[in-house]
Amino acid sequence: DAGVTQSPTHLIKTRGQHVTLRCSPISGHKSVSWYQQVLGQGPQFIFQYYEKEERGRGNFPDRFSARQFPNYSSELNVNALLLGDSALYLCASSSDREPFNSPLHFGNGTRLTVT
Amino acid sequence: GQNIDQPTEMTATEGAIVQINCTYQTSGFNGLFWYQQHAGEAPTFLSYNVLDGLEEKGRFSSFLSRSKGYSYLLLKELQMKDSASYLCAVRDRTGTGGSYIPTFGRGTSLIVHP
């Protein structure tokens, strides 16, 4: 079975531009979460979606938005990019909204560089 | 909110045992995860604790004390390939829809040398 897949793997953008990152969860997984990981730090929670509805939002500005599609894939959008948005963006899927012992399964991430 | 603390870096010798500690402060605690992350790769799941005590999985074990807000990951018979970042993640009910969201610590960079 395929794991969590993310695209693109690398991306270079200029300040002020917008970006769309894509994620396909493991087959059968209905919950998708997005995390931002800056070098040397742990992943920081951005969004969680379950059954196409937002179920959690981290402390990120409104420039960040996301959505989940009927096939449970997801997009993360970031508008008006800042240099500080440069990071590894990780998508993770899990099997249930409240996975009591279901871990997150991470994709390999999208490395975003803002110049 | 949460406050998760773990050491930034540890070093150990191949074949030895190392213990990586994690302390946390949270309300609505619903489990603690340990993940391993090699440089340039995605985090991979190692262990899960929700009740007090020790969970053992081969060379890796994880311990939890909820009353103390404390966990540790124990790695035995260290191998060079164990050099990685180890992330402690605490889950509580912080989602807007009442979902359980894992929050990650900064990670502990473990260097295993011959």
Coordinates of C-alpha atoms in Angstrom, one line a residue:
Chain A
D1 CA 0.0 0.0 0.0
A2 CA 1.2 3.5 -0.8
G3 CA 2.0 5.7 2.1
V4 CA 1.2 9.4 2.4
T5 CA 2.2 11.2 -0.7
Q6 CA 3.0 14.9 -1.0
S7 CA 3.7 17.1 -4.0
P8 CA 5.8 18.9 -4.9
T9 CA 8.9 17.7 -3.0
H10 CA 10.7 21.0 -3.4
L11 CA 9.5 24.5 -4.2
I12 CA 11.1 27.9 -4.5
K13 CA 8.9 31.0 -4.3
T14 CA 9.4 34.7 -4.0
R15 CA 8.0 36.9 -1.2
G16 CA 4.4 37.9 -1.8
Q17 CA 3.6 34.9 -4.0
H18 CA 1.2 32.2 -3.0
V19 CA 1.7 28.4 -2.9
T20 CA -0.5 25.3 -2.9
L21 CA 0.8 22.1 -1.4
R22 CA -0.9 18.7 -2.0
C23 CA -1.3 15.6 0.0
S24 CA -2.9 12.2 -0.5
P25 CA -3.5 10.2 2.6
I26 CA -3.0 6.5 3.1
S27 CA -6.0 4.6 1.5
G28 CA -8.8 4.4 4.1
H29 CA -7.5 7.2 6.2
K30 CA -10.0 10.0 6.6
S31 CA -8.0 12.4 8.8
V32 CA -5.3 14.7 7.4
S33 CA -3.1 17.0 9.4
W34 CA -0.6 19.6 8.2
Y35 CA 2.5 20.6 10.1
Q36 CA 5.3 23.1 9.5
Q37 CA 8.8 22.1 10.5
V38 CA 11.6 24.7 10.7
L39 CA 15.1 23.3 10.7
G40 CA 16.1 22.2 14.2
Q41 CA 12.6 22.4 15.6
G42 CA 9.7 19.9 16.0
P43 CA 6.7 20.0 13.7
Q44 CA 4.3 22.7 14.5
F45 CA 0.6 22.0 14.0
I46 CA -1.3 24.0 11.3
F47 CA -4.5 22.2 10.5
Q48 CA -6.4 19.0 11.0
Y49 CA -9.2 17.9 8.6
Y50 CA -11.6 15.0 9.1
E51 CA -14.4 14.1 6.7
K52 CA -13.8 17.4 4.8
E53 CA -14.3 19.6 7.8
E54 CA -11.7 21.5 9.8
R55 CA -11.3 20.0 13.2
G56 CA -8.3 21.8 14.5
R57 CA -6.3 24.9 13.7
G58 CA -2.9 25.9 15.1
N59 CA -1.5 29.3 15.8
F60 CA -0.9 30.4 12.2
P61 CA -2.1 33.6 10.5
D62 CA -5.0 33.7 8.1
R63 CA -2.6 33.6 5.2
F64 CA -2.7 29.8 5.8
S65 CA -5.7 27.9 4.6
A66 CA -6.5 24.3 3.7
R67 CA -9.3 22.1 2.5
Q68 CA -10.0 18.4 2.2
F69 CA -11.7 16.8 -0.8
P70 CA -14.3 14.0 -1.0
N71 CA -11.5 11.5 -1.7
Y72 CA -9.8 12.7 1.5
S73 CA -6.8 14.3 -0.2
S74 CA -5.9 17.8 1.0
E75 CA -4.4 21.0 -0.1
L76 CA -2.6 23.6 2.0
N77 CA -2.5 27.1 0.7
V78 CA -0.3 29.9 1.8
N79 CA -0.8 33.5 0.5
A80 CA 1.5 36.5 0.6
L81 CA 4.6 34.4 1.3
L82 CA 7.1 35.7 3.8
L83 CA 10.7 34.6 4.2
G84 CA 9.8 33.0 7.5
D85 CA 7.5 30.6 5.7
S86 CA 10.5 28.7 4.5
A87 CA 10.2 25.3 6.0
L88 CA 9.4 21.7 5.5
Y89 CA 5.6 21.2 5.3
L90 CA 4.5 17.8 6.5
C91 CA 1.2 16.1 5.8
A92 CA 0.1 13.3 8.1
S93 CA -2.9 11.0 7.9
S94 CA -4.5 8.8 10.5
S95 CA -7.4 6.4 10.4
D96 CA -9.9 8.2 12.7
R97 CA -10.8 11.7 13.9
E98 CA -9.9 10.6 17.4
P99 CA -7.3 8.0 16.9
F100 CA -7.0 6.8 20.5
N101 CA -4.0 4.7 19.7
S102 CA -3.6 5.5 16.0
P103 CA -0.4 7.3 15.2
L104 CA 0.1 9.9 12.5
H105 CA 1.6 8.6 9.3
F106 CA 3.7 11.3 7.7
G107 CA 4.6 12.0 4.1
N108 CA 8.1 13.0 3.1
G109 CA 7.1 16.6 3.1
T110 CA 7.4 19.6 0.7
R111 CA 10.5 21.7 1.2
L112 CA 9.4 25.3 0.6
T113 CA 12.1 28.0 0.1
V114 CA 10.9 31.6 0.0
T115 CA 13.5 34.1 -1.4
Chain B
G1 CA -1.8 25.1 25.4
Q2 CA 1.1 22.8 26.1
N3 CA 4.7 23.0 27.2
I4 CA 6.9 20.1 26.1
D5 CA 10.5 20.0 27.1
Q6 CA 13.2 17.5 25.9
P7 CA 17.0 17.8 25.7
T8 CA 18.4 19.3 22.5
E9 CA 21.2 16.9 21.9
M10 CA 22.6 13.7 23.4
T11 CA 25.5 11.5 22.4
A12 CA 26.1 7.8 23.1
T13 CA 28.3 4.9 22.1
E14 CA 27.4 2.1 19.8
G15 CA 26.1 -0.9 21.9
A16 CA 25.2 1.3 24.9
I17 CA 21.8 2.3 26.4
V18 CA 20.4 5.8 26.2
Q19 CA 17.4 7.4 27.9
I20 CA 15.7 10.4 26.3
N21 CA 13.5 12.3 28.7
C22 CA 10.4 14.4 27.9
T23 CA 8.4 16.5 30.4
Y24 CA 5.1 18.2 29.6
Q25 CA 2.4 20.3 30.9
T26 CA -1.1 20.0 29.5
S27 CA -4.8 19.7 30.2
G28 CA -7.0 17.0 28.7
F29 CA -4.0 14.7 28.2
N30 CA -4.8 11.8 25.9
G31 CA -1.6 10.1 25.0
L32 CA 2.1 10.6 24.4
F33 CA 3.9 9.5 21.2
W34 CA 7.5 9.1 20.3
Y35 CA 8.7 9.5 16.7
Q36 CA 12.0 9.0 15.1
Q37 CA 13.2 11.4 12.4
H38 CA 16.3 10.9 10.3
A39 CA 17.8 14.0 8.7
G40 CA 15.8 14.9 5.6
E41 CA 13.1 12.4 6.2
A42 CA 9.6 12.2 7.6
P43 CA 9.0 11.3 11.2
T44 CA 8.1 7.7 11.8
F45 CA 6.1 6.3 14.7
L46 CA 8.0 4.5 17.5
S47 CA 5.7 4.2 20.5
Y48 CA 2.5 5.3 22.2
N49 CA 1.7 5.6 25.9
V50 CA -1.7 6.6 27.4
L51 CA -1.5 4.7 30.7
D52 CA 1.3 4.8 33.3
G53 CA 4.0 2.3 32.9
L54 CA 6.4 0.9 30.5
E55 CA 5.8 -0.2 26.9
E56 CA 8.4 -2.3 25.3
K57 CA 9.0 -2.9 21.6
G58 CA 12.2 -4.7 20.8
R59 CA 15.2 -2.5 21.4
F60 CA 12.9 0.5 22.2
S61 CA 10.9 1.1 25.3
S62 CA 8.8 4.1 26.4
F63 CA 7.7 5.0 29.9
L64 CA 4.9 7.4 31.1
S65 CA 4.0 8.9 34.4
R66 CA 0.9 11.1 34.0
S67 CA 1.0 12.4 37.5
K68 CA 4.6 13.7 36.9
G69 CA 4.0 14.8 33.3
Y70 CA 7.0 12.8 32.4
S71 CA 8.0 10.2 29.8
Y72 CA 11.2 8.7 28.6
L73 CA 12.3 6.7 25.5
L74 CA 14.9 4.0 26.2
L75 CA 17.0 2.7 23.4
K76 CA 19.1 -0.4 24.0
E77 CA 22.0 -1.9 22.1
L78 CA 22.5 1.3 20.2
Q79 CA 23.4 1.1 16.5
M80 CA 24.8 3.7 14.3
K81 CA 21.5 3.9 12.4
D82 CA 19.8 5.1 15.6
S83 CA 21.5 8.5 15.0
A84 CA 18.4 10.6 14.5
S85 CA 16.1 13.2 16.1
Y86 CA 13.6 11.8 18.6
L87 CA 10.4 13.7 18.9
C88 CA 8.1 13.6 21.9
A89 CA 4.4 14.5 21.0
V90 CA 1.6 15.0 23.5
R91 CA -2.0 14.7 22.4
D92 CA -4.8 16.6 24.1
R93 CA -8.2 17.9 23.1
T94 CA -7.2 21.3 21.5
G95 CA -9.0 21.1 18.2
T96 CA -11.8 23.5 17.4
G97 CA -14.1 20.6 16.8
G98 CA -12.9 18.9 20.0
S99 CA -10.4 16.7 18.2
Y100 CA -7.3 15.4 19.7
I101 CA -4.2 17.1 18.3
P102 CA -0.6 15.9 18.9
T103 CA 1.8 18.7 19.8
F104 CA 5.4 18.0 19.2
G105 CA 8.5 19.0 21.3
R106 CA 11.6 20.4 19.6
G107 CA 13.2 17.0 19.3
T108 CA 16.3 15.5 20.7
S109 CA 19.2 14.9 18.3
L110 CA 20.9 11.7 19.2
I111 CA 24.4 11.1 17.9
V112 CA 25.7 7.5 18.2
H113 CA 29.4 7.1 17.7
P114 CA 31.6 4.0 17.4

